[in-house]
Amino acid sequence: MNPAARAHRPPQFDTARLIDDRRIRIVVCCGAGGVGKTTTAAALALRAAERGREAVVLTIDPARRLAQSMGLSELDNIPRAVAGVDTSGGGKLDAMMLDMKRTFDEVVEDHTTPERAKQILANPFYQALSSSFAGTQEYMAMEKLGQLRARSDWDLIVVDTPPSRSALDFLDAPERLGSFLDGRLIRLLGGTARAGGRTYLKLLHAGFSVVTSALTKILGGELLRDVSTFVNALDTMFGGFRERADQTYALLKRPETAFIVVAAPEPDALREASYFVDRLSRDAMPLAGLVLNRVHPSQPGGIGAEQAVAGAERLEAGGSDELTAALLRLHAERLRLAARDERVGERFTSAHPEVPVTHVPALVGDVHDLTGLRRIGDLLS
Amino acid sequence: MGDWEGVRLHVVTGKGGTGKTTVAGALAMALAAGGRRVLVAEVEERQGLAQLFDVPPLGYDEHRVSSAPGGGEVYALAIQAREAMHEYLDMFYRLGRAGRALDKLGFVDFATTIAPGLRDVLLTGKAYEATRRRTGDRFVYDAIVLDAPPTGRVLRFLDVTTSVSSLARVGPINRQATSITELIHSPRTAVHLVTLLEDMPVQETADVVADLRAAHIPVGAVVVNQVRPAHLKPRELAAARRGRLDSDTIADGLRSAGLPASDDVVGLLTREAADHAERVALERKQRSVVDDLGRPVYELRRQPDGIDPTALYELAETLTEQGAV
């Protein structure tokens, strides 16, 4: 590597120190889809537990076999102890998979009378909201995180974030949904009975009938009736949705939280990581570092890529030493892949020179047991 | 003639990180070869196509981004839900003042970021419109390639009727969803899956193929991306895996090539070969899972230096050679 490139070396991200730091109570793993977020979260939580912390990992959508390895065969929204964890250091590991609908139901049940709750839960609009609205998963992940933090069963919560269109959705979607649920549109959709407030009245005056007739045209009258019942039953909860989202958001800003951005050495994944890092810094949220997964390692020493290709060509031209020629081709290819990963990584680092980075080499085969997670944990440290 | 004669809408999906945008671009280029015109559209507001074709960020209008072998043209479009919503409201309702009031009230935000399925109806609706657009009696585009959401979310994305039915059980949105659904379930559509020969992407591919079949959505090809060239012969692979490559032979070869032949170098090459052989063995296993899906399979080689427009051209030709066009 030339000296100029060396100047771009980012600080080393020390995940071991992070999870050993007892002041850190929440670790959030975010990033684009397919970069190994869930595996990273699980590996960190396991390592923390085996180093004496009482950890819980909240996963959102784990691959089947990884989930099985942690005993998460059912999605029941309750943290359960993971078997096979070395607890001799005094730690423990619980794991849970988020059930967004059930979490939503619980929020409703906690905040209204049993009678009203029953009404809401049976409402078709609520059922759509709690199972298929965009942002519900993120909102409920945040909600669950807030609940876990409020209990004193763990001293470290590791969160995997939902597979969204954009990593930023984890931060933005709860607020968006909360604002919608507390906002005037839903009141308008729900009919005029409960409407209040001057602004609203003015708007109402200006074009209410035009607007409702437009909405009826677009969405159909049946939906509006469902929303209306929903809004009326929800009465006591208005104002609460956005507040809850805001509370968890504030939790994420506290110094006890650490964000870990996970990426693979691909331009897309790193661009996403870059957006996310910018956002965290704009909102003064605590970023711990970047985990760059699946990096092709460059072997120091040995033969350079061009040298290897030239050597292979020489042997191929002579028609001899086929095996060595093939090995040289292979070697050159690995070096090129490593160089490319390094270039892509450097682009990120030149935009964010202050962000600590750790590399996890590309492994042969997938991780789907605790042994594999331990290995990732070692590589991360 | 290629495997997809009569298909007007090519949907490309894959697990995150498998290179579906690259494959969508290469497929568009392959389909455009020989003087045709193809539109490739993205829906996730990532500007992946602009990166791929090395052009400035795309807006909500169709831009020519590349020529194709033999005089074809590739156009690209970044479908944005908000723009599509406005277009839709204008087209179907001529709402005028009420439309602006809806926007002020946050209805457009609601429809494009929160409401289940509405966003997808808007996005697929735009692609649907492009498949039908004509000038005179000719289609404007010979084919549309849709760079769709990843496998984890693609079924919900395509299954627009079910998604919107919880919101709009009747009315024009429902009708629009029904027309889109009809196209997506017809032989004029093919959903192609991009995968790597690794455990998780292949598993997801198999899962989504089963889901698509259950939903009666036509499954297209499986595109195996980033395939490693087979440098070693089967016998050598077996030996490499067991760590039994002959060091002296390798050292002799290195000397013949005029390269250093120290134990370190030989050891490094041997370890790399063992690692490679291990991966090849895993890939073989995954490849047989892919073959068992019973769909046409295309292989694209790994581009060790990354993707640029030249590499894209080569990938398009590879797809054509393997029967995609």
XYZ file of C-alpha atoms in Angstrom:
706
model
C 0.000 0.000 0.000
C 1.337 3.454 -0.794
C 1.781 6.089 1.926
C -1.093 8.238 0.651
C -3.516 5.351 1.055
C -2.164 4.620 4.499
C -3.106 8.153 5.510
C -6.741 7.134 4.913
C -6.578 4.301 7.398
C -9.608 4.626 9.669
C -9.344 4.133 13.425
C -9.742 0.477 14.429
C -13.241 -0.290 15.756
C -12.837 -2.281 18.965
C -16.112 -4.149 19.455
C -14.677 -6.119 22.396
C -14.135 -2.942 24.343
C -17.586 -1.712 23.418
C -19.433 -4.743 24.759
C -17.210 -4.913 27.842
C -18.088 -1.331 28.669
C -20.776 -1.630 31.314
C -22.006 1.867 30.626
C -23.224 0.695 27.228
C -26.727 -0.705 27.659
C -28.081 -0.734 24.090
C -26.359 -1.734 20.873
C -28.272 -1.151 17.639
C -27.068 -2.893 14.465
C -28.242 -1.224 11.276
C -27.440 -1.283 7.580
C -28.732 -2.363 4.158
C -30.318 -5.794 3.648
C -28.095 -8.818 3.089
C -24.997 -7.509 4.831
C -25.124 -9.746 7.900
C -26.850 -7.490 10.436
C -28.627 -10.292 12.273
C -25.510 -12.436 12.441
C -23.467 -9.503 13.721
C -26.065 -8.698 16.386
C -26.272 -12.324 17.512
C -22.487 -12.746 17.561
C -21.979 -9.611 19.651
C -24.712 -10.569 22.116
C -23.272 -14.077 22.507
C -19.793 -12.731 23.074
C -21.048 -10.203 25.610
C -22.933 -12.942 27.478
C -19.905 -15.200 27.573
C -17.846 -12.330 28.913
C -20.194 -11.900 31.831
C -22.939 -9.591 30.645
C -26.625 -10.261 31.020
C -27.610 -9.790 27.435
C -30.734 -10.064 25.347
C -30.800 -9.975 21.568
C -33.905 -8.703 19.803
C -33.988 -10.059 16.275
C -36.502 -8.989 13.689
C -36.342 -11.377 10.792
C -33.594 -13.958 11.279
C -32.709 -16.618 8.736
C -34.399 -19.845 9.726
C -31.320 -21.814 10.687
C -29.760 -19.011 12.665
C -33.018 -18.643 14.568
C -33.058 -22.363 15.282
C -29.498 -22.260 16.548
C -30.630 -19.790 19.185
C -33.702 -21.806 20.051
C -36.019 -19.314 18.415
C -38.270 -21.877 16.825
C -41.378 -19.891 17.581
C -42.189 -16.290 17.220
C -43.803 -15.684 20.576
C -42.559 -12.244 21.456
C -41.009 -13.372 24.739
C -37.256 -13.400 25.423
C -36.049 -16.926 26.145
C -32.728 -18.253 27.373
C -30.417 -19.511 24.623
C -29.076 -22.981 25.383
C -25.400 -23.803 25.024
C -24.093 -20.429 26.153
C -21.077 -20.477 28.455
C -22.366 -18.681 31.553
C -19.343 -19.368 33.780
C -18.481 -15.666 33.649
C -21.769 -14.804 35.316
C -23.533 -13.651 32.184
C -26.544 -14.952 30.297
C -28.074 -14.701 26.869
C -31.754 -14.403 26.078
C -33.099 -14.041 22.575
C -36.410 -13.079 21.090
C -37.989 -12.552 17.722
C -40.277 -9.572 17.285
C -43.966 -10.231 16.718
C -45.115 -6.823 15.588
C -48.828 -7.525 15.692
C -48.715 -8.893 19.210
C -46.577 -5.990 20.370
C -49.111 -3.573 18.911
C -51.998 -5.429 20.557
C -50.220 -5.144 23.891
C -49.749 -1.408 23.464
C -53.471 -1.054 22.826
C -54.394 -3.284 25.767
C -52.125 -1.340 28.113
C -53.638 2.000 27.264
C -57.336 1.568 27.202
C -60.159 -0.277 28.901
C -60.526 -3.981 28.133
C -63.806 -3.208 26.395
C -62.344 -0.574 24.121
C -59.267 -2.737 23.488
C -61.506 -5.544 22.295
C -63.291 -3.178 19.944
C -60.031 -1.871 18.531
C -58.481 -5.309 18.080
C -61.514 -6.461 16.119
C -61.541 -3.435 13.832
C -60.569 -4.230 10.218
C -58.638 -0.994 9.879
C -56.656 -1.769 13.030
C -55.937 -5.243 11.760
C -54.489 -3.825 8.547
C -52.557 -1.246 10.546
C -51.019 -3.742 12.921
C -50.062 -6.324 10.329
C -49.365 -4.653 7.034
C -48.743 -0.944 7.406
C -45.303 0.189 6.370
C -43.466 1.404 9.436
C -45.378 -0.739 11.925
C -42.452 -3.132 12.193
C -40.021 -0.318 12.915
C -42.413 1.311 15.353
C -42.912 -1.944 17.210
C -39.180 -2.734 17.200
C -38.636 0.609 18.931
C -41.565 -0.049 21.249
C -40.150 -3.452 22.189
C -36.733 -1.961 22.746
C -38.262 0.593 25.120
C -40.076 -2.200 26.998
C -36.967 -4.358 27.335
C -34.978 -1.374 28.566
C -37.608 -0.586 31.167
C -37.179 -4.027 32.729
C -34.157 -4.770 34.871
C -33.517 -8.295 33.591
C -30.603 -7.398 31.343
C -27.714 -5.007 31.345
C -27.203 -5.144 27.594
C -29.772 -5.133 24.798
C -28.591 -5.851 21.283
C -31.070 -4.934 18.554
C -31.147 -6.070 14.973
C -33.105 -3.665 12.749
C -35.921 -4.539 10.321
C -35.158 -5.289 6.671
C -36.444 -1.961 5.389
C -36.140 -0.210 2.077
C -33.658 2.087 3.707
C -31.684 1.820 6.927
C -32.999 5.272 7.794
C -36.496 3.826 8.075
C -35.593 2.444 11.471
C -35.223 6.003 12.712
C -37.941 7.673 10.666
C -40.774 5.196 10.298
C -41.923 5.197 13.949
C -42.224 8.972 13.964
C -44.047 8.876 10.632
C -46.540 6.307 11.838
C -46.948 8.037 15.204
C -47.664 11.353 13.501
C -50.167 9.715 11.226
C -52.000 8.049 14.105
C -52.084 11.267 16.067
C -52.605 13.502 13.065
C -55.525 15.249 11.490
C -55.684 13.075 8.393
C -56.830 10.077 10.366
C -59.394 12.239 12.156
C -60.614 13.474 8.848
C -60.735 9.926 7.522
C -62.528 8.961 10.679
C -65.238 11.521 10.241
C -66.062 14.818 11.793
C -67.489 13.731 15.136
C -64.224 13.861 17.045
C -62.586 16.625 15.138
C -61.253 19.544 17.053
C -58.842 22.417 16.812
C -58.932 25.667 14.961
C -56.669 24.745 12.051
C -58.729 21.751 11.433
C -61.964 23.700 11.499
C -60.573 26.185 9.028
C -59.602 23.425 6.681
C -62.907 21.794 7.237
C -64.572 24.929 6.195
C -62.372 25.426 3.169
C -62.962 22.200 1.403
C -64.248 19.497 3.585
C -66.853 18.097 1.289
C -64.498 18.199 -1.697
C -61.857 16.367 0.275
C -64.080 13.706 1.764
C -65.728 13.065 -1.532
C -62.285 12.730 -3.113
C -61.232 10.314 -0.385
C -64.411 8.336 -0.748
C -63.762 8.149 -4.473
C -60.198 6.945 -3.984
C -60.585 4.638 -1.012
C -64.247 3.725 -0.961
C -66.830 4.374 1.745
C -66.376 1.110 3.583
C -62.843 1.941 4.615
C -63.876 5.324 5.902
C -66.491 3.679 8.097
C -63.860 1.304 9.556
C -61.509 4.177 10.225
C -64.299 6.105 11.868
C -65.046 3.294 14.336
C -61.344 2.864 14.938
C -60.796 6.551 15.632
C -63.694 6.677 18.043
C -62.488 3.634 19.957
C -58.975 5.001 19.989
C -59.995 8.233 21.625
C -58.041 7.745 24.842
C -54.858 6.899 23.005
C -54.628 9.947 20.798
C -51.460 11.871 21.372
C -49.820 8.794 22.812
C -48.461 7.233 19.663
C -46.174 10.001 18.684
C -45.098 10.524 22.253
C -44.086 6.887 22.594
C -42.087 7.057 19.388
C -40.415 10.242 20.602
C -39.512 8.657 23.931
C -37.710 5.713 22.377
C -36.050 8.043 19.930
C -34.704 10.022 22.868
C -33.445 6.788 24.431
C -31.396 6.195 21.294
C -29.653 9.515 21.750
C -28.412 8.736 25.257
C -24.719 7.877 25.695
C -25.683 4.396 26.919
C -26.646 3.565 23.336
C -24.177 2.581 20.631
C -25.048 2.303 16.955
C -23.108 -0.129 14.858
C -23.448 0.279 11.128
C -23.029 -3.000 9.259
C -22.073 -3.122 5.589
C -20.454 -5.325 2.988
C -17.721 -3.991 0.706
C -20.238 -3.215 -2.046
C -20.878 0.308 -3.314
C -24.622 0.068 -2.576
C -24.257 -1.170 0.976
C -21.601 1.399 1.765
C -23.616 4.215 0.256
C -26.455 3.225 2.548
C -24.020 3.081 5.468
C -22.811 6.533 4.538
C -26.342 8.022 4.576
C -26.914 6.441 7.943
C -23.675 7.746 9.429
C -24.547 11.262 8.218
C -27.945 11.016 9.782
C -26.613 9.799 13.130
C -24.168 12.634 13.280
C -26.834 15.194 12.315
C -29.083 13.948 15.134
C -26.175 13.651 17.577
C -26.736 9.929 17.970
C -23.877 7.818 19.304
C -22.164 5.940 16.478
C -19.654 3.353 17.677
C -18.291 2.224 14.341
C -18.638 0.361 11.069
C -18.479 -3.406 10.726
C -17.399 -4.297 7.226
C -18.441 -7.893 6.642
C -17.307 -10.379 4.008
C -14.065 -8.657 3.173
C -11.676 -10.574 0.938
C -8.462 -10.567 2.917
C -5.281 -9.531 1.207
C -2.393 -11.789 2.126
C 0.673 -9.804 2.902
C 3.955 -10.913 1.349
C 4.075 -13.426 -1.466
C 3.543 -12.505 -5.067
C 1.744 -9.429 -6.432
C -1.291 -9.724 -8.712
C 0.427 -8.575 -11.894
C 3.448 -10.718 -11.170
C 1.182 -13.727 -10.669
C -0.710 -13.131 -13.918
C 2.540 -12.662 -15.841
C 3.865 -15.875 -14.309
C 0.696 -17.778 -15.175
C 0.843 -16.513 -18.760
C 4.443 -17.601 -19.069
C 3.609 -21.106 -17.866
C 0.473 -21.350 -20.039
C 2.435 -20.273 -23.102
C 4.953 -23.003 -22.368
C 2.155 -25.537 -21.910
C 3.703 -26.830 -18.718
C 3.076 -26.615 -14.984
C -0.681 -26.322 -15.349
C -1.276 -26.650 -11.634
C 1.047 -23.791 -10.718
C -0.426 -21.645 -13.488
C -3.918 -22.254 -12.110
C -2.811 -21.448 -8.562
C -1.244 -18.218 -9.777
C -4.476 -17.253 -11.548
C -6.370 -17.971 -8.372
C -3.931 -15.952 -6.310
C -4.158 -12.977 -8.683
C -7.939 -13.070 -8.555
C -7.970 -13.044 -4.764
C -5.636 -10.094 -4.708
C -7.822 -8.216 -7.168
C -10.919 -8.869 -5.069
C -9.080 -7.739 -1.961
C -7.868 -4.606 -3.723
C -11.384 -3.827 -4.886
C -12.795 -4.251 -1.368
C -10.091 -1.960 -0.100
C -10.892 0.683 -2.725
C -14.583 0.583 -1.875
C -13.812 0.755 1.846
C -11.431 3.653 1.343
C -14.113 5.625 -0.421
C -16.254 5.347 2.706
C -13.356 6.254 4.965
C -12.371 9.304 2.953
C -15.938 10.592 3.379
C -16.029 9.645 7.094
C -12.410 9.575 8.283
C -13.426 9.657 11.936
C -15.573 6.494 11.868
C -13.795 3.462 13.375
C -13.925 0.386 11.139
C -13.435 -3.313 11.712
C -13.201 -5.924 8.960
C -14.671 -9.402 9.096
C -13.164 -11.655 6.427
C -15.429 -13.533 4.021
C -15.986 -16.969 5.518
C -16.421 -20.220 3.694
C -19.997 -21.264 4.367
C -22.753 -19.653 6.401
C -23.088 -19.203 10.114
C -25.902 -21.170 11.670
C -24.783 -22.318 15.094
C -23.251 -20.932 18.263
C -19.791 -22.118 17.227
C -20.087 -20.071 14.057
C -21.336 -17.068 16.021
C -18.390 -17.381 18.421
C -16.041 -17.408 15.473
C -17.638 -14.205 14.121
C -17.402 -12.737 17.618
C -13.652 -13.488 17.654
C -13.204 -11.963 14.220
C -15.079 -8.863 15.307
C -12.781 -8.310 18.261
C -35.406 -17.244 -30.144
C -34.809 -16.693 -26.461
C -36.462 -18.178 -23.419
C -38.783 -15.213 -22.828
C -40.593 -14.664 -26.087
C -43.850 -12.851 -25.411
C -42.812 -11.617 -21.982
C -43.316 -7.865 -21.675
C -42.587 -7.364 -17.997
C -39.381 -8.816 -16.544
C -39.277 -8.518 -12.769
C -35.826 -8.998 -11.251
C -35.437 -9.788 -7.562
C -32.890 -11.438 -5.283
C -31.629 -11.372 -1.730
C -29.927 -8.112 -0.797
C -26.325 -8.054 -1.953
C -26.710 -10.567 -4.779
C -26.468 -7.924 -7.503
C -30.062 -7.738 -8.727
C -29.683 -4.194 -10.051
C -26.670 -5.248 -12.096
C -28.580 -8.213 -13.484
C -31.609 -6.012 -14.254
C -29.344 -3.648 -16.189
C -27.614 -6.469 -18.060
C -30.945 -8.092 -18.901
C -32.321 -4.798 -20.228
C -29.274 -4.453 -22.402
C -29.549 -8.022 -23.669
C -33.243 -7.572 -24.457
C -32.537 -4.324 -26.318
C -29.865 -5.868 -28.530
C -30.570 -5.819 -32.249
C -32.488 -2.555 -32.444
C -35.108 -2.856 -29.739
C -36.049 -0.382 -27.064
C -36.219 -1.477 -23.431
C -37.076 0.415 -20.259
C -35.426 -0.546 -16.971
C -37.070 0.890 -13.879
C -36.106 0.951 -10.211
C -38.578 1.400 -7.368
C -36.576 1.730 -4.178
C -35.304 5.270 -4.640
C -31.700 4.187 -4.378
C -30.390 5.532 -7.680
C -28.818 2.145 -8.284
C -29.400 2.398 -12.038
C -27.706 5.787 -12.313
C -24.663 4.279 -10.598
C -24.769 1.224 -12.789
C -24.994 3.078 -16.090
C -22.751 5.861 -14.818
C -25.224 8.661 -15.529
C -26.484 11.538 -13.333
C -29.267 10.693 -10.842
C -32.495 9.704 -12.581
C -35.730 11.569 -12.116
C -39.307 10.692 -12.805
C -38.844 10.761 -16.536
C -37.384 8.201 -18.837
C -33.823 8.769 -19.971
C -31.795 6.960 -22.551
C -28.893 5.566 -20.551
C -27.166 3.193 -22.935
C -27.036 1.742 -26.383
C -27.200 -2.004 -26.783
C -25.315 -4.354 -29.093
C -26.679 -4.048 -32.638
C -28.324 -0.632 -32.252
C -30.777 -1.096 -29.410
C -31.564 1.451 -26.763
C -31.927 1.177 -23.006
C -34.002 3.776 -21.165
C -34.039 4.054 -17.397
C -36.505 5.439 -14.898
C -36.502 5.821 -11.135
C -40.156 5.444 -10.159
C -40.950 7.640 -7.190
C -44.115 6.964 -5.271
C -44.882 10.622 -4.602
C -44.612 11.595 -8.267
C -46.594 8.557 -9.289
C -49.292 9.527 -6.793
C -49.626 13.020 -8.215
C -49.670 11.675 -11.736
C -52.272 9.175 -10.714
C -54.509 11.710 -9.009
C -54.269 13.993 -12.023
C -54.926 11.249 -14.494
C -57.858 9.595 -12.827
C -59.552 12.236 -10.786
C -58.654 15.679 -12.109
C -58.854 16.717 -8.506
C -57.379 20.174 -8.763
C -58.079 21.992 -5.511
C -59.111 18.896 -3.605
C -55.876 17.219 -4.700
C -53.848 20.031 -3.179
C -55.906 19.869 -0.004
C -55.241 16.144 0.216
C -51.548 16.825 -0.101
C -51.718 19.442 2.663
C -53.543 17.055 4.932
C -50.773 14.537 4.537
C -52.736 12.149 2.371
C -49.963 11.843 -0.192
C -47.480 11.108 2.597
C -49.840 8.580 4.022
C -50.424 6.890 0.678
C -46.779 6.781 -0.277
C -45.092 5.909 3.011
C -47.561 4.294 5.377
C -50.589 2.779 3.701
C -50.085 -0.901 2.951
C -49.930 -1.660 -0.711
C -50.887 1.775 -2.038
C -47.255 2.587 -2.602
C -46.784 -0.717 -4.415
C -49.857 -0.156 -6.580
C -48.428 3.199 -7.565
C -45.011 1.740 -8.354
C -46.159 -1.342 -10.218
C -48.884 0.765 -11.810
C -46.260 2.915 -13.474
C -44.511 -0.169 -14.863
C -47.877 -1.523 -15.974
C -48.582 1.709 -17.822
C -45.182 1.516 -19.556
C -45.881 -2.011 -20.810
C -49.048 -0.767 -22.511
C -47.899 2.593 -23.812
C -48.131 2.916 -27.593
C -47.340 5.353 -30.323
C -49.746 4.624 -33.139
C -50.098 0.854 -33.238
C -46.615 0.153 -31.920
C -45.545 -0.334 -28.332
C -43.154 2.354 -27.161
C -41.064 -0.263 -25.335
C -40.408 -3.797 -26.495
C -39.947 -4.864 -22.897
C -39.855 -3.455 -19.362
C -37.349 -4.655 -16.784
C -38.324 -3.912 -13.201
C -35.578 -3.841 -10.590
C -37.900 -4.967 -7.803
C -37.519 -5.067 -3.999
C -35.437 -7.933 -2.573
C -36.838 -11.459 -2.243
C -37.958 -10.893 1.351
C -40.446 -8.257 0.249
C -41.120 -9.089 -3.394
C -44.214 -11.181 -2.966
C -46.064 -8.518 -1.076
C -44.866 -6.003 -3.671
C -46.274 -8.038 -6.559
C -49.371 -9.247 -4.819
C -50.933 -5.802 -4.957
C -54.563 -6.822 -4.838
C -54.199 -8.582 -1.515
C -52.196 -5.711 -0.060
C -54.658 -2.999 -0.986
C -57.769 -4.978 -0.293
C -57.417 -4.261 3.404
C -57.635 -0.580 2.540
C -59.513 -0.276 -0.697
C -61.939 -3.102 -1.197
C -63.760 -1.297 -3.958
C -63.173 1.774 -6.055
C -60.634 2.842 -8.642
C -57.523 1.837 -6.665
C -58.900 -1.620 -6.369
C -59.656 -1.690 -10.105
C -56.154 -0.499 -10.904
C -54.735 -3.218 -8.641
C -56.851 -5.784 -10.437
C -55.464 -4.819 -13.861
C -51.902 -4.955 -12.534
C -52.556 -8.326 -10.934
C -53.875 -9.654 -14.199
C -50.647 -8.658 -15.983
C -48.440 -10.055 -13.219
C -50.205 -13.413 -13.255
C -50.130 -13.691 -17.037
C -47.487 -15.225 -19.316
C -46.543 -11.659 -20.260
C -44.659 -11.461 -16.948
C -41.625 -13.371 -15.699
C -40.049 -12.980 -12.274
C -36.322 -13.690 -12.395
C -34.364 -14.539 -9.275
C -30.778 -13.498 -8.748
C -28.697 -15.553 -6.364
C -25.161 -16.326 -5.326
C -24.097 -19.915 -4.802
C -24.261 -19.515 -1.037
C -26.486 -21.121 1.516
C -28.773 -18.234 2.489
C -29.389 -16.627 -0.919
C -30.119 -20.042 -2.457
C -32.460 -20.911 0.396
C -34.309 -17.630 -0.070
C -34.486 -18.225 -3.801
C -35.999 -21.657 -3.285
C -38.483 -20.219 -0.770
C -39.581 -17.413 -3.047
C -39.923 -19.745 -6.044
C -42.306 -21.842 -3.968
C -44.199 -18.725 -2.851
C -44.469 -17.375 -6.401
C -45.739 -20.708 -7.663
C -48.315 -20.844 -4.885
C -49.417 -17.323 -5.857
C -49.566 -18.330 -9.543
C -47.026 -15.728 -10.567
C -44.810 -16.932 -13.439
C -41.281 -17.752 -12.300
C -38.615 -16.781 -14.835
C -34.974 -17.747 -14.726
C -32.553 -18.146 -11.882
C -29.494 -16.010 -12.501
C -26.478 -17.257 -10.611
C -24.312 -14.217 -10.123
C -20.653 -13.771 -9.253
C -19.642 -17.266 -10.272
C -16.004 -18.076 -9.622
C -14.015 -19.315 -12.585
C -13.013 -22.953 -12.111
C -9.253 -22.676 -12.085
C -8.505 -26.186 -10.953
C -9.413 -29.581 -12.371
C -11.688 -31.834 -10.307
C -8.777 -34.068 -9.277
C -6.772 -31.035 -8.173
C -9.727 -29.621 -6.285
C -10.100 -32.854 -4.352
C -6.386 -32.888 -3.511
C -6.418 -29.187 -2.597
C -9.316 -29.707 -0.218
C -7.423 -32.397 1.627
C -4.255 -30.298 1.641
C -2.523 -32.832 -0.605
C -1.281 -30.668 -3.459
C 2.320 -31.531 -4.240
C 4.575 -28.773 -2.911
C 7.504 -29.724 -5.097
C 5.420 -29.522 -8.270
C 4.195 -26.080 -7.261
C 7.701 -24.916 -6.382
C 9.035 -26.206 -9.731
C 6.263 -24.343 -11.515
C 7.066 -21.135 -9.687
C 10.717 -21.437 -10.648
C 9.777 -22.043 -14.292
C 7.647 -18.900 -14.139
C 10.614 -16.988 -12.782
C 8.920 -16.349 -9.465
C 10.123 -16.805 -5.901
C 9.504 -20.389 -4.788
C 10.002 -20.127 -1.052
C 8.078 -22.352 1.346
C 6.057 -19.289 2.359
C 4.845 -18.667 -1.161
C 4.091 -22.331 -1.791
C 2.295 -22.516 1.550
C 0.203 -19.448 0.756
C -0.825 -20.787 -2.672
C -1.707 -24.142 -1.122
C -3.860 -22.552 1.562
C -5.604 -20.412 -1.017
C -6.243 -23.493 -3.116
C -7.709 -25.330 -0.120
C -10.015 -22.416 0.637
C -11.022 -22.180 -3.021
C -11.698 -25.929 -3.206
C -13.833 -25.737 -0.092
C -15.899 -22.948 -1.624
C -16.229 -24.744 -4.945
C -17.540 -27.817 -3.129
C -20.139 -25.712 -1.306
C -21.082 -23.981 -4.527
C -21.620 -27.342 -6.261
C -24.040 -28.318 -3.542
C -25.930 -25.048 -3.860
C -25.897 -25.306 -7.652
C -27.713 -28.627 -7.468
C -30.385 -27.000 -5.280
C -30.755 -24.309 -7.943
C -30.968 -26.910 -10.714
C -33.693 -28.746 -8.821
C -35.914 -25.680 -9.049
C -36.513 -26.661 -12.655
C -36.052 -23.200 -14.150
C -33.608 -21.979 -16.802
C -30.344 -21.080 -15.078
C -27.909 -18.450 -16.337
C -24.465 -17.972 -14.897
C -22.692 -14.656 -14.720
C -19.041 -14.554 -13.838
C -17.726 -12.546 -10.970
C -16.233 -9.266 -12.152
C -13.183 -8.983 -9.916
C -12.738 -5.265 -10.570
C -16.395 -4.317 -10.064
C -19.063 -3.318 -12.550
C -18.606 -0.589 -15.131
C -20.511 -0.070 -18.407
C -18.056 -2.317 -20.264
C -18.544 -5.128 -17.779
C -22.309 -4.658 -18.128
C -22.021 -5.096 -21.885
C -20.196 -8.382 -21.354
C -22.785 -9.603 -18.854
C -25.546 -8.806 -21.359
C -23.793 -10.868 -24.000
C -23.350 -13.731 -21.564
C -27.098 -13.717 -20.861
C -27.822 -13.771 -24.598
C -25.403 -16.643 -25.221
C -27.123 -18.679 -22.518
C -30.520 -18.275 -24.127
C -32.071 -15.378 -22.226
C -32.766 -13.539 -25.476
